[in-house]
XYZ file of C-alpha atoms in Angstrom:
479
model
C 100.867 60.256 97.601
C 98.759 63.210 98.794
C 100.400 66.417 98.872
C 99.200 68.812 102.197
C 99.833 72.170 100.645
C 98.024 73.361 98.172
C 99.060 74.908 94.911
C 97.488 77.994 93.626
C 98.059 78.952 89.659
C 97.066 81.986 87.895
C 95.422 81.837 84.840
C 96.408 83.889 81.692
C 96.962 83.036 77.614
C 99.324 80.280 78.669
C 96.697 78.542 80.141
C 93.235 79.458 78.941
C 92.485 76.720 76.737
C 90.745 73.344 77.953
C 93.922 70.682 77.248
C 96.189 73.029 78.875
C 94.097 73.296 82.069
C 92.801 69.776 82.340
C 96.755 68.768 82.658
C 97.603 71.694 85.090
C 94.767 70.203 87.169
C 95.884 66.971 86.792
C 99.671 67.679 87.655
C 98.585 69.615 91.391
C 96.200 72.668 90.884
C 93.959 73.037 93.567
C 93.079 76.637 93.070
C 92.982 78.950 90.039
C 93.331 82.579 90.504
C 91.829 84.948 87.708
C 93.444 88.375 87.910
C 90.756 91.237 87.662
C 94.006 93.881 87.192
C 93.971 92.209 82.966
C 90.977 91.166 81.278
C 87.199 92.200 80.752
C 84.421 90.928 83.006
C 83.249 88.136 79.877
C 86.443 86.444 79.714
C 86.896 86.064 83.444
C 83.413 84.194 83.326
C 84.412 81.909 80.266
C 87.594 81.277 82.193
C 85.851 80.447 85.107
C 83.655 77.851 83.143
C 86.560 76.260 81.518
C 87.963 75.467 85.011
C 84.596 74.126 86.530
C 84.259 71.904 83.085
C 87.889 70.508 83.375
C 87.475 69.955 87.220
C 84.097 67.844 86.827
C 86.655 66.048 83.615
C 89.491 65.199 86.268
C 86.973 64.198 88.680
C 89.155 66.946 91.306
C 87.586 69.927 93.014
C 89.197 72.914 92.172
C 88.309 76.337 93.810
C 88.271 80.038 91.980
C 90.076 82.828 93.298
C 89.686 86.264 91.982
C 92.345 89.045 92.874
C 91.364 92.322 92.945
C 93.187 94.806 90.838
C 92.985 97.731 93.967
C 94.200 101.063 93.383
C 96.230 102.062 90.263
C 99.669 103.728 91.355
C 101.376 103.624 88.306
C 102.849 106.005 85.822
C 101.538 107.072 82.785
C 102.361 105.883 79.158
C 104.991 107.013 77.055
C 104.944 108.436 73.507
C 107.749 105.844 72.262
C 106.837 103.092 74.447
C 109.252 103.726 77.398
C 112.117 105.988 77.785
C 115.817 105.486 79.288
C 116.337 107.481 82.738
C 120.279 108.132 83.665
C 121.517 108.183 86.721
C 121.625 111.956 88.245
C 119.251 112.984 86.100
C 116.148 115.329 86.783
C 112.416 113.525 85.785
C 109.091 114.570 86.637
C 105.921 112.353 87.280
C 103.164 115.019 86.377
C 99.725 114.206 86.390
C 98.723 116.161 83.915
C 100.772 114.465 80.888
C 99.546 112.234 78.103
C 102.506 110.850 76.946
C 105.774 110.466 78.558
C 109.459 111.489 77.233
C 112.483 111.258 78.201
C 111.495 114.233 80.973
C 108.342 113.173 82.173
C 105.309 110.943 82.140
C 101.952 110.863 83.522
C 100.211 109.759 86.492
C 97.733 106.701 86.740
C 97.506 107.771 90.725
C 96.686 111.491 90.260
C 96.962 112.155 94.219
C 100.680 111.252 93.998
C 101.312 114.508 94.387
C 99.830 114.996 97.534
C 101.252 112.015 99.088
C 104.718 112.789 99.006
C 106.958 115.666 99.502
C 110.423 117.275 99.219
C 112.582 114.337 100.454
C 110.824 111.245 99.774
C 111.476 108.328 97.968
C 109.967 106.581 95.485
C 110.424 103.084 93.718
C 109.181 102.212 90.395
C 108.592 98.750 88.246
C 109.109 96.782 91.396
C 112.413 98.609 92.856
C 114.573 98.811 89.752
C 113.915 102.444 89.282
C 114.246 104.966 92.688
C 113.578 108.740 92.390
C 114.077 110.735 94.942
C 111.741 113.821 95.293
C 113.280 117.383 95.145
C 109.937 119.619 95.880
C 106.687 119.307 94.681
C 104.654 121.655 92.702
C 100.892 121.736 91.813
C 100.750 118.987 88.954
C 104.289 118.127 89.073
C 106.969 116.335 91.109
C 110.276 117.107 90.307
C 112.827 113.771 91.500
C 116.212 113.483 90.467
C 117.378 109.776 89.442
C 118.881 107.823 91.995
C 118.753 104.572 90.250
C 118.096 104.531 86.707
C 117.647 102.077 83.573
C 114.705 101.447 81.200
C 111.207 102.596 82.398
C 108.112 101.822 80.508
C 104.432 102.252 80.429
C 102.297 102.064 83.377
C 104.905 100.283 86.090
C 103.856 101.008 89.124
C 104.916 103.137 92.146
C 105.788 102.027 95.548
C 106.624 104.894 98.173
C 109.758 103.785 100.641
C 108.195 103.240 104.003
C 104.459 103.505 102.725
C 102.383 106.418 103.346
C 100.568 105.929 99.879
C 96.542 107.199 100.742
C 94.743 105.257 97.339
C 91.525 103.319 99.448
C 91.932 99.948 98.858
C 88.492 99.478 97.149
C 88.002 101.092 93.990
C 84.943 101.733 92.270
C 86.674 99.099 89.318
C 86.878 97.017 92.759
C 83.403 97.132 93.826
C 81.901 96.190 90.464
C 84.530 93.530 89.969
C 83.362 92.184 93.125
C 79.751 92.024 91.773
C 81.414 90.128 88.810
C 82.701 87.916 91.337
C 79.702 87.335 93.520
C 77.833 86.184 90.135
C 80.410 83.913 88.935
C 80.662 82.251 92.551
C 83.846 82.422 93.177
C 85.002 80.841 96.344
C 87.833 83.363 97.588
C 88.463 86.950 96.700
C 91.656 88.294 97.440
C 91.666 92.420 98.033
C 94.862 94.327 97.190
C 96.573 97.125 99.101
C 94.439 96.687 102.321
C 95.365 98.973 104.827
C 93.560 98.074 108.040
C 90.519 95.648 108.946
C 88.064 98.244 107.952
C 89.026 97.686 104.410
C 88.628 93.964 104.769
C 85.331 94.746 106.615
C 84.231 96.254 103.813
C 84.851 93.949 101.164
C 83.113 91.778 103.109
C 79.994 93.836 103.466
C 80.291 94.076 99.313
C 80.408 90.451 98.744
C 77.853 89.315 100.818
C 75.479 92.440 99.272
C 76.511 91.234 95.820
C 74.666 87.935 97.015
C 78.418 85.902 97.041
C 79.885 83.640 99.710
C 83.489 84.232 99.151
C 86.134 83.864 101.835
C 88.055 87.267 101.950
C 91.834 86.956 101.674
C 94.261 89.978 102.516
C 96.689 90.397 100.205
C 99.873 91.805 102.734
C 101.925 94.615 100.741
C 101.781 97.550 102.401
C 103.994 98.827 105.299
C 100.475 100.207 107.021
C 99.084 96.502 106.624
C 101.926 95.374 108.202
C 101.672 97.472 111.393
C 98.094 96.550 111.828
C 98.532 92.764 111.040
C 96.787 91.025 113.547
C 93.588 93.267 112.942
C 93.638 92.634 109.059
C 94.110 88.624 109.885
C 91.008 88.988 112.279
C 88.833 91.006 109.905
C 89.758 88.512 107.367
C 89.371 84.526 106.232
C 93.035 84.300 105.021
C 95.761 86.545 103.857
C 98.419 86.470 101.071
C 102.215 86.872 101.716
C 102.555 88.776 98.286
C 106.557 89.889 98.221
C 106.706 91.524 95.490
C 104.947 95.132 96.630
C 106.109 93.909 100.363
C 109.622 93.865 99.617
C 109.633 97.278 97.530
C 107.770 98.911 100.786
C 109.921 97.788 103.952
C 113.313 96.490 101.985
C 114.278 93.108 100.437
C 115.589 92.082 103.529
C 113.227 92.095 105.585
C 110.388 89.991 103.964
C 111.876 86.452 104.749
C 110.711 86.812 108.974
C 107.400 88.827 107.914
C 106.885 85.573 105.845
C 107.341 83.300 108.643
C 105.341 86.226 111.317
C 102.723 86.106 108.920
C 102.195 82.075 108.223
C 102.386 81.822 111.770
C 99.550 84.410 113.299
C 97.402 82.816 110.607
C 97.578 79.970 112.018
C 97.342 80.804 115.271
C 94.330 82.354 114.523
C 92.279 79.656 112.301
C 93.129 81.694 109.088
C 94.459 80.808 105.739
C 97.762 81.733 104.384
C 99.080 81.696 100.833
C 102.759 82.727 99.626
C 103.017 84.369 96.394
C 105.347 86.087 94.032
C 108.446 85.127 92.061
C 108.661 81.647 93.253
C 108.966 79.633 90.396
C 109.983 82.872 87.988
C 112.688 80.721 86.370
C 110.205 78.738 84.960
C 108.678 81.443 82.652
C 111.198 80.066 80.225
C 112.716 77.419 81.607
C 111.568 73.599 82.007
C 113.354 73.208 85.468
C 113.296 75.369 88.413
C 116.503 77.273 90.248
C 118.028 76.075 93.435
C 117.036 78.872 95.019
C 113.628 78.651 93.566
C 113.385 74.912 94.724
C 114.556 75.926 98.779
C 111.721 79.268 98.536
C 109.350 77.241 97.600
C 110.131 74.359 100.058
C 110.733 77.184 103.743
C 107.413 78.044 102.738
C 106.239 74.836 102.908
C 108.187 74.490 106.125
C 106.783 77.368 107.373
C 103.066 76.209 107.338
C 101.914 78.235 104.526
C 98.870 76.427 103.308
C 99.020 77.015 99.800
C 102.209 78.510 97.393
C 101.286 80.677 94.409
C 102.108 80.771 90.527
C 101.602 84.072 88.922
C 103.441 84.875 85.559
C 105.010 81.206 85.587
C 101.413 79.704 84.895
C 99.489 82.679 83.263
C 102.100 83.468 80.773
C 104.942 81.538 80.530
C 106.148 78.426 77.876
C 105.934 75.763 80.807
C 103.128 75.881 82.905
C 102.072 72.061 83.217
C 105.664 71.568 84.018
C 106.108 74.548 86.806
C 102.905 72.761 88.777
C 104.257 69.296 88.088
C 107.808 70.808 89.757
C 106.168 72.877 92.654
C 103.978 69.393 93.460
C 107.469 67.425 93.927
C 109.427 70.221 96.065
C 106.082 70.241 98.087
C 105.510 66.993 98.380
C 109.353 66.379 99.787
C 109.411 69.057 102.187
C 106.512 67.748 103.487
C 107.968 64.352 104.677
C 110.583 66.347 106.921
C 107.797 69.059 108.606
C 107.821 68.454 112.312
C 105.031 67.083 114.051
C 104.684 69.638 117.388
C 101.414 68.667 118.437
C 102.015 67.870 122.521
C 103.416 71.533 122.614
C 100.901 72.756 120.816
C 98.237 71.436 123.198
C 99.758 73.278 126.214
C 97.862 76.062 128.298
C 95.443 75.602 125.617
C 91.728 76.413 126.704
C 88.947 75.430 124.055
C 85.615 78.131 124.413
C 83.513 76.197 121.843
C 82.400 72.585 121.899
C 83.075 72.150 117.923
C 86.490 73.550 118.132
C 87.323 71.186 121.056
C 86.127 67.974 118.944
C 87.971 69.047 116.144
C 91.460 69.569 117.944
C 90.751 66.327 120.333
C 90.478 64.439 117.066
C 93.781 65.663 115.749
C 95.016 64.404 119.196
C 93.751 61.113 118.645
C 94.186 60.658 115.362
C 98.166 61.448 115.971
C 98.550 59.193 118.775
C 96.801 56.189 117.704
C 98.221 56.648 114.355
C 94.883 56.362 112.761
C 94.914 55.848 108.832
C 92.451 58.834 108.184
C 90.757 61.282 110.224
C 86.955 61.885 108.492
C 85.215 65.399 109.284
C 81.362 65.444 108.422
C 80.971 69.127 108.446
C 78.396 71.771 106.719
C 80.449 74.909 106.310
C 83.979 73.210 106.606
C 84.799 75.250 109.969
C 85.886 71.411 111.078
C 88.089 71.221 108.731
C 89.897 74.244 108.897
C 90.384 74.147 112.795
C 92.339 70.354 112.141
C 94.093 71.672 109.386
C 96.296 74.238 111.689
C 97.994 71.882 113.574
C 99.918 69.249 112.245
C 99.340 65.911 113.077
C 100.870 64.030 110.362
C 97.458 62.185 109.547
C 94.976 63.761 106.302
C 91.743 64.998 106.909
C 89.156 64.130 104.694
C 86.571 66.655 105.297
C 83.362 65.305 103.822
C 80.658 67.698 103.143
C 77.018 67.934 101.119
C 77.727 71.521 100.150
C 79.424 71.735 96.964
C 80.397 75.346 97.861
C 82.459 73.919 101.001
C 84.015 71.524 98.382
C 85.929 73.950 96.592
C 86.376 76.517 99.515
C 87.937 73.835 101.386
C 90.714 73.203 98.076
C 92.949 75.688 99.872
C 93.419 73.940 103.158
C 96.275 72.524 103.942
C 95.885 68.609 104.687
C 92.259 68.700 104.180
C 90.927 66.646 100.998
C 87.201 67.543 100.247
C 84.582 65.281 99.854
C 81.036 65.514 98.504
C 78.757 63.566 100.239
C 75.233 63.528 99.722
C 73.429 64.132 103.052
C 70.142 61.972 103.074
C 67.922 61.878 106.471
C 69.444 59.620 108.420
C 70.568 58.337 111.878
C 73.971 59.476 113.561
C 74.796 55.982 112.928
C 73.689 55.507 109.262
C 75.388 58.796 108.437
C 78.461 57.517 109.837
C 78.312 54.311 108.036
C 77.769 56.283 105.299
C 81.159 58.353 105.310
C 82.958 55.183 106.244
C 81.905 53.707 102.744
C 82.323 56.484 100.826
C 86.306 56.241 102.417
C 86.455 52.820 101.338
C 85.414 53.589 97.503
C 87.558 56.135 97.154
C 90.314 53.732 98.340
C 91.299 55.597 100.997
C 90.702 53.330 104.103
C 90.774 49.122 103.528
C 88.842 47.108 106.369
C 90.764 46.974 109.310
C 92.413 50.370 109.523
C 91.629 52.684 112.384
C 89.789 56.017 111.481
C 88.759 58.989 113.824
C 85.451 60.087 112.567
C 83.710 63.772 113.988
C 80.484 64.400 113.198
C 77.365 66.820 115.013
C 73.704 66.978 115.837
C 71.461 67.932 114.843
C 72.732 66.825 111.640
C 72.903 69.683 108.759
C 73.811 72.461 110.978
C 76.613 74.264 110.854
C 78.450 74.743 114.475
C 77.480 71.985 115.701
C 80.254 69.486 115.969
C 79.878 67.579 119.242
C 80.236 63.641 118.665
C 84.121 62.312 118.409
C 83.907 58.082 117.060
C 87.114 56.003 116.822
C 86.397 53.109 114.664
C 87.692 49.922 112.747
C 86.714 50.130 109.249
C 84.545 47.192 108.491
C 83.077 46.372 112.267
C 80.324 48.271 111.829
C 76.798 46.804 112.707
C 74.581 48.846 111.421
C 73.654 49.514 108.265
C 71.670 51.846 106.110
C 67.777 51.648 106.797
């Protein structure tokens, strides 16, 4: 049974050699991220070969995702290791120390101190530490322990309701990126973004680099939050990453940002990805929580198009058996997702001829309860539009760009296709996609399909022909 959303898995020492990914692919991984904040530039690149080699071995197209590290706010190291802060004691984050005691530590973030003042609050390794600030003073900020327990080296440092200044692109960034370009990834994913100009300008870096990537937004920061809709529109997806999110605006609140977030994606043709923590049983256990299994499934619910594995996958004892899971709680919350597509379609006005094919296909497709809906497109745009509204029929977006291919892994209810594009008649190309449908078992003679398709043919944009038609009736045939 196809599965709609898509399941993203980071890769780490878990799952860096060949057998281990070639049965992650094989139990649901449509994307792989490769986390630039571990690992030099060479081992990203063999990592990103081993994927493309087991992906051509499954026969599966499988995109590349590389996430950013962004700015370093994170303490220092210590001399032991880590140290043990009590509750109501004083500590002080100075930038100029080495090594940490049980007084102090160093600063990764050496601006720190002029991003916060007497009375702020800060949250370290993810929340479980919280300092609050007593004064500030040159090198030094003096905090007295609100919440303590065992801190170790380089956690990082969240300020309560934001304010942090570190630019989202660092120089480590911006060569990273030209790492990225040359490998060919298909997304890149930029951390701590705090408004569109930041996605604007990883943009501008990728394309200079000579890549292609889509651009996600990674949402963590209370400042991203407030400018939201300008981040989405500067942007060709965003991440839902909780764990930084939650730290910044309160535990509390990140369940309806999750949902605000999935659904302004949508809304406006972008991708949307939730990440962090939901499988983190699985690091050492072979079966997920409850609680794991009902995140994991809302998300679903909520139209996310792809859910994320980070430690789960990258480092933990089961990761062929955390994708297998995730693919099952998917693939049942999918069967009760509502199908809202007449209330979608009201006070609805289309401005661009392929975007009106595209959604009038969905339209048909629903309501004659087609088998398969079949997109020729170039860039994928197609695709993507169909894929934000729910129809409860797949979309098999076929394509002669192999870079479309693998972009298109992350949207949800689309299936890529290559096809090879020979010069050919509307009607021969169409003939064309309707075989290819049939050998990949997908459509039998007799069932209904809803093909879209443009001319000129090879152009991106240019959507403009909508074709209901009977597999099998077809007169013509290739010349």
């Amino acid at each position: 049974m196809s599965r709609d959303t898509k399941i993203v898995a980071t890769l780490g020492p878990a799952s860096s050699n060949a057998e281990v990914l070639e049965r992650m692919i094989r139990a649901g991984v449509n994307v792989v991220r490769l986390n630039f904040s571990h690992g030099k530039p060479e081992e990203h690149i063999g990592r990103a070969q081993l994927v493309r080699e087991a992906a051509a071995r499954v026969g599966r197209p499988v995109g590349i995702l590389a996430d950013l590290q962004g700015p370093k706010i994170r303490v220092g190291k210590f001399a032991e290791g880590k140290s043990w802060l009590e509750n109501g004691s004083r500590f002080i984050l100075d930038a100029n120390c080495e090594l940490g005691n049980s007084e102090r530590v160093g600063l990764d973030y050496k601006d720190l101190t002029r991003d916060v003042s007497s009375g702020s609050v800060l949250l370290l390794d993810d929340g479980r530490i919280v300092l609050d600030v007593e004064r500030v003073a040159g090198s030094e900020i003096f905090t007295i322990v609100r919440h303590g327990g065992a801190l170790s080296d380089n956690k990082g440092i969240n300020r309560q309701g934001g304010g942090l200044s570190a630019p989202a692109l660092t120089a480590k960034d911006m060569e990273d990126i030209r790492t990225a370009a040359a490998m060919e990834v298909d997304f890149v994913a930029v951390s701590f973004p705090k408004s569109a100009a930041d996605m604007y300008m990883a943009k501008q870096l990728i394309h200079a680099a000579g890549g292609r990537a889509h651009t996600i937004a990674k949402i963590e920061r209370v400042e991203a939050v407030a400018a939201l809709e300008e981040i989405i529109g500067a942007s060709d997806g965003i991440m839902v990453a909780r764990g930084d999110l939650a730290v910044e605006v309160g535990d509390a609140a990140v369940p309806a940002l999750q949902k605000r977030m999935i659904r302004l994606a949508r809304e406006k043709n972008r991708l949307a990805i939730t990440a962090t923590q939901m499988m983190e049983s699985m690091i050492n256990s072979p079966a997920p929580t409850r609680a794991e299994v009902s995140d994991v499934a809302n998300a679903v619910l909520d139209g996310t198009d792809a859910v994320m594995l980070s430690a789960e996958t990258a480092s933990g004892r089961y990761p062929v058996e955390t994708v297998e899971a995730m693919s099952r709680i998917c693939l049942e919350a999918e069967k009760s997702a509502e199908v809202t597509l007449d209330s979608e379609f009201l006070n609805q006005v289309f401005t661009r001829i392929d975007q009106t094919i595209s959604l009038a296909a969905i339209w048909t497709a629903h309501h004659l309860k087609v088998k398969a809906i079949a997109a020729l497109t170039e860039s994928g745009a197609t695709a993507l539009w169909m894929s934000r509204l729910n129809c409860g029929v797949p979309v098999y977006a076929l394509t002669p760009r192999p870079e479309a291919v693998t972009k298109m892994s992350l949207y949800r209810a689309v299936f890529p296709l290559f096809m090879t594009q020979r010069p050919a008649t509307r009607d021969e190309l169409l003939y064309d996609a309707e075989r290819l449908l049939m050998n990949e078992g997908i459509v039998g003679k007799g069932d209904f399909i809803v093909l879209s398709a443009g001319e000129p043919m090879g152009t991106s944009g240019g959507t403009n022909t909508l074709k209901i038609v009977r597999v099998g009736d077809q007169q013509y045939a290739p010349g």
